[in-house]
């Protein structure tokens, strides 16, 4: 018997009708002889509804109580699914996170899973039951309910799959896999059959929001094969695994990620001397602003320019800090632009292929798109361009690298 962990997201269990469909799908897997552990999200919109309720009482809810509240959404769906499974003649039992001992630290609202005691789950499976576990929640040492951060049900599923050494952790959602890029921008975008953990992490952190990043990190760490697939259509979805060495035919570039959530700031004419980078970046970090790309020019006449990007929502705050710093440092000027977008090529094949950057820059040049910043890592090249060129740039690159 193979053991699968299947996670169904909020839209997949968004109505009673859909919950019945999920039950039918699980029953089908059982009939094929598979053991199934299910992890569920709350009905779509439910977690937000609960947040709004708490907001009507206070803007600063006690973190412990917020978790007691937010964890209720998943308790509803697990019970309903078990009822639906029973109606279809399928033995099933639901459990909250605490009931299956998903032990976490005490960081309410963003807790981390420390261990799972999978004995209870195993004994139910041995008795022929489907086990249905509430995602997104756990319990700390003191017996308090905790939650794992938004989208945390993915992490619950991966953690359970790792603890149970499941064949695969299947994430059922409203898209049928991971795409070469967003199909809303490039209609010819193609579903990927496979992608590596590393690539998926880059794609996820760059704004393709199919999976919670932490879940992918977890899967990579414990080497749990992850599969993203649709609960509304049949299909193989996308398998996310470790890189395979013998995979000679794989494309050099797997996908193109992009985001519009950034802004760029430059402080011009700062003294080119030890400690200046720290003097600039320090106050930004102290204000809890995260930096993404950082570039320092080669110095000329004893000064240099320093450019970085931040999340767009931090733009004004960062600009104010820089202006103040400019006075202290005797800098010439501060410039900023919040109408930028970042486009990134991602692919493990870059490690063994030259010329990717040159193809990328040529494709952008042919469309008359000016590149404002460039940064590279082992499996990624990112460029910052003007916001208005985002779609054009992504389409040009998608076709230049023959991703369709
Ligand atoms: N219900 C939680 C949320 O909306 C957890 C999840 O869906 O993964 O964030
Ligand atoms: Mg979700």
PDB file of C-alpha atoms in Angstrom, residues 5-117:
ATOM      1  CA  UNK A   5      -0.788  12.914   2.167  1.00  0.00           C
ATOM      2  CA  UNK A   6      -3.305  15.082   0.328  1.00  0.00           C
ATOM      3  CA  UNK A   7      -3.875  18.710   1.222  1.00  0.00           C
ATOM      4  CA  UNK A   8      -6.968  20.530  -0.035  1.00  0.00           C
ATOM      5  CA  UNK A   9      -6.905  24.319   0.008  1.00  0.00           C
ATOM      6  CA  UNK A  10      -9.674  26.760   0.853  1.00  0.00           C
ATOM      7  CA  UNK A  11     -11.270  26.953  -2.593  1.00  0.00           C
ATOM      8  CA  UNK A  12     -11.301  23.143  -2.850  1.00  0.00           C
ATOM      9  CA  UNK A  13     -13.420  22.956   0.316  1.00  0.00           C
ATOM     10  CA  UNK A  14     -15.149  26.321  -0.177  1.00  0.00           C
ATOM     11  CA  UNK A  15     -18.711  24.928  -0.315  1.00  0.00           C
ATOM     12  CA  UNK A  16     -20.513  21.824   0.904  1.00  0.00           C
ATOM     13  CA  UNK A  17     -20.781  20.674  -2.725  1.00  0.00           C
ATOM     14  CA  UNK A  18     -17.013  20.925  -3.118  1.00  0.00           C
ATOM     15  CA  UNK A  19     -16.418  19.079   0.127  1.00  0.00           C
ATOM     16  CA  UNK A  20     -18.554  16.241  -1.259  1.00  0.00           C
ATOM     17  CA  UNK A  21     -16.419  16.234  -4.412  1.00  0.00           C
ATOM     18  CA  UNK A  22     -13.251  16.013  -2.355  1.00  0.00           C
ATOM     19  CA  UNK A  23     -14.769  13.061  -0.483  1.00  0.00           C
ATOM     20  CA  UNK A  24     -15.509  11.335  -3.793  1.00  0.00           C
ATOM     21  CA  UNK A  25     -11.953  11.888  -4.969  1.00  0.00           C
ATOM     22  CA  UNK A  26     -10.533  10.446  -1.755  1.00  0.00           C
ATOM     23  CA  UNK A  27     -12.870   7.473  -1.995  1.00  0.00           C
ATOM     24  CA  UNK A  28     -11.547   6.845  -5.519  1.00  0.00           C
ATOM     25  CA  UNK A  29      -7.968   6.755  -4.198  1.00  0.00           C
ATOM     26  CA  UNK A  30      -9.002   4.347  -1.443  1.00  0.00           C
ATOM     27  CA  UNK A  31     -10.544   2.025  -4.034  1.00  0.00           C
ATOM     28  CA  UNK A  32      -7.220   1.994  -5.840  1.00  0.00           C
ATOM     29  CA  UNK A  33      -5.670   0.704  -2.654  1.00  0.00           C
ATOM     30  CA  UNK A  34      -4.009   3.899  -1.417  1.00  0.00           C
ATOM     31  CA  UNK A  35      -3.808   4.918   2.218  1.00  0.00           C
ATOM     32  CA  UNK A  36      -4.737   8.558   2.571  1.00  0.00           C
ATOM     33  CA  UNK A  37      -4.042  11.197   5.175  1.00  0.00           C
ATOM     34  CA  UNK A  38      -5.861  14.436   4.417  1.00  0.00           C
ATOM     35  CA  UNK A  39      -4.953  17.940   5.565  1.00  0.00           C
ATOM     36  CA  UNK A  40      -7.505  20.699   5.089  1.00  0.00           C
ATOM     37  CA  UNK A  41      -7.633  24.474   5.017  1.00  0.00           C
ATOM     38  CA  UNK A  42     -10.613  26.450   6.197  1.00  0.00           C
ATOM     39  CA  UNK A  43     -13.314  27.286   3.646  1.00  0.00           C
ATOM     40  CA  UNK A  44     -12.052  30.059   1.374  1.00  0.00           C
ATOM     41  CA  UNK A  45     -12.582  33.465   2.940  1.00  0.00           C
ATOM     42  CA  UNK A  46     -13.164  32.033   6.399  1.00  0.00           C
ATOM     43  CA  UNK A  47      -9.798  32.916   7.944  1.00  0.00           C
ATOM     44  CA  UNK A  48     -10.209  36.475   6.663  1.00  0.00           C
ATOM     45  CA  UNK A  49     -13.733  36.620   8.076  1.00  0.00           C
ATOM     46  CA  UNK A  50     -12.431  35.597  11.493  1.00  0.00           C
ATOM     47  CA  UNK A  51      -9.690  38.220  11.280  1.00  0.00           C
ATOM     48  CA  UNK A  52     -12.294  40.885  10.530  1.00  0.00           C
ATOM     49  CA  UNK A  53     -14.310  39.849  13.558  1.00  0.00           C
ATOM     50  CA  UNK A  54     -11.321  40.258  15.829  1.00  0.00           C
ATOM     51  CA  UNK A  55     -10.585  43.590  14.185  1.00  0.00           C
ATOM     52  CA  UNK A  56     -14.010  44.860  15.170  1.00  0.00           C
ATOM     53  CA  UNK A  57     -12.991  44.374  18.787  1.00  0.00           C
ATOM     54  CA  UNK A  58      -9.362  45.422  18.733  1.00  0.00           C
ATOM     55  CA  UNK A  59      -6.607  46.282  16.300  1.00  0.00           C
ATOM     56  CA  UNK A  60      -4.118  44.574  18.594  1.00  0.00           C
ATOM     57  CA  UNK A  61      -5.621  41.207  19.531  1.00  0.00           C
ATOM     58  CA  UNK A  62      -3.840  39.060  22.080  1.00  0.00           C
ATOM     59  CA  UNK A  63      -1.807  36.672  19.894  1.00  0.00           C
ATOM     60  CA  UNK A  64      -2.820  33.625  21.921  1.00  0.00           C
ATOM     61  CA  UNK A  65      -6.518  34.398  21.559  1.00  0.00           C
ATOM     62  CA  UNK A  66      -6.152  35.173  17.871  1.00  0.00           C
ATOM     63  CA  UNK A  67      -4.878  31.629  17.363  1.00  0.00           C
ATOM     64  CA  UNK A  68      -7.795  30.145  19.306  1.00  0.00           C
ATOM     65  CA  UNK A  69     -10.054  32.079  16.941  1.00  0.00           C
ATOM     66  CA  UNK A  70      -8.264  31.464  13.634  1.00  0.00           C
ATOM     67  CA  UNK A  71      -7.848  27.746  14.208  1.00  0.00           C
ATOM     68  CA  UNK A  72     -11.619  27.230  14.235  1.00  0.00           C
ATOM     69  CA  UNK A  73     -11.977  27.494  10.447  1.00  0.00           C
ATOM     70  CA  UNK A  74     -10.120  24.236   9.868  1.00  0.00           C
ATOM     71  CA  UNK A  75     -12.076  22.426  12.558  1.00  0.00           C
ATOM     72  CA  UNK A  76     -15.243  23.042  10.542  1.00  0.00           C
ATOM     73  CA  UNK A  77     -13.941  21.591   7.282  1.00  0.00           C
ATOM     74  CA  UNK A  78     -12.357  18.456   8.772  1.00  0.00           C
ATOM     75  CA  UNK A  79     -15.628  17.478  10.477  1.00  0.00           C
ATOM     76  CA  UNK A  80     -17.706  18.141   7.354  1.00  0.00           C
ATOM     77  CA  UNK A  81     -15.336  16.129   5.175  1.00  0.00           C
ATOM     78  CA  UNK A  82     -15.460  13.165   7.537  1.00  0.00           C
ATOM     79  CA  UNK A  83     -19.258  13.281   7.465  1.00  0.00           C
ATOM     80  CA  UNK A  84     -19.189  13.354   3.664  1.00  0.00           C
ATOM     81  CA  UNK A  85     -16.757  10.415   3.595  1.00  0.00           C
ATOM     82  CA  UNK A  86     -19.018   8.422   5.900  1.00  0.00           C
ATOM     83  CA  UNK A  87     -21.996   9.161   3.654  1.00  0.00           C
ATOM     84  CA  UNK A  88     -20.005   7.623   0.814  1.00  0.00           C
ATOM     85  CA  UNK A  89     -19.201   4.551   2.871  1.00  0.00           C
ATOM     86  CA  UNK A  90     -15.604   5.518   3.640  1.00  0.00           C
ATOM     87  CA  UNK A  91     -14.314   5.193   7.216  1.00  0.00           C
ATOM     88  CA  UNK A  92     -12.693   8.415   8.378  1.00  0.00           C
ATOM     89  CA  UNK A  93     -11.716  10.336  11.477  1.00  0.00           C
ATOM     90  CA  UNK A  94     -10.931  13.994  11.948  1.00  0.00           C
ATOM     91  CA  UNK A  95      -8.325  15.415  14.303  1.00  0.00           C
ATOM     92  CA  UNK A  96      -7.250  18.886  15.343  1.00  0.00           C
ATOM     93  CA  UNK A  97      -3.544  19.670  15.386  1.00  0.00           C
ATOM     94  CA  UNK A  98      -3.367  19.157  19.143  1.00  0.00           C
ATOM     95  CA  UNK A  99      -5.095  15.787  18.917  1.00  0.00           C
ATOM     96  CA  UNK A 100      -2.404  14.399  16.620  1.00  0.00           C
ATOM     97  CA  UNK A 101       0.345  16.085  18.639  1.00  0.00           C
ATOM     98  CA  UNK A 102       1.606  18.604  16.129  1.00  0.00           C
ATOM     99  CA  UNK A 103       3.957  20.232  18.618  1.00  0.00           C
ATOM    100  CA  UNK A 104       5.103  23.747  17.868  1.00  0.00           C
ATOM    101  CA  UNK A 105       7.026  26.505  19.598  1.00  0.00           C
ATOM    102  CA  UNK A 106       5.014  29.241  21.296  1.00  0.00           C
ATOM    103  CA  UNK A 107       5.345  31.911  18.617  1.00  0.00           C
ATOM    104  CA  UNK A 108       1.615  32.548  18.283  1.00  0.00           C
ATOM    105  CA  UNK A 109       0.409  33.453  14.773  1.00  0.00           C
ATOM    106  CA  UNK A 110       3.654  32.193  13.196  1.00  0.00           C
ATOM    107  CA  UNK A 111       4.595  29.080  15.129  1.00  0.00           C
ATOM    108  CA  UNK A 112       7.074  26.507  13.860  1.00  0.00           C
ATOM    109  CA  UNK A 113       6.486  22.789  14.013  1.00  0.00           C
ATOM    110  CA  UNK A 114       8.968  21.049  16.329  1.00  0.00           C
ATOM    111  CA  UNK A 115       7.748  17.468  16.183  1.00  0.00           C
ATOM    112  CA  UNK A 116       4.838  15.268  15.278  1.00  0.00           C
ATOM    113  CA  UNK A 117       3.937  12.084  17.096  1.00  0.00           C
TER     114      UNK A 117
END
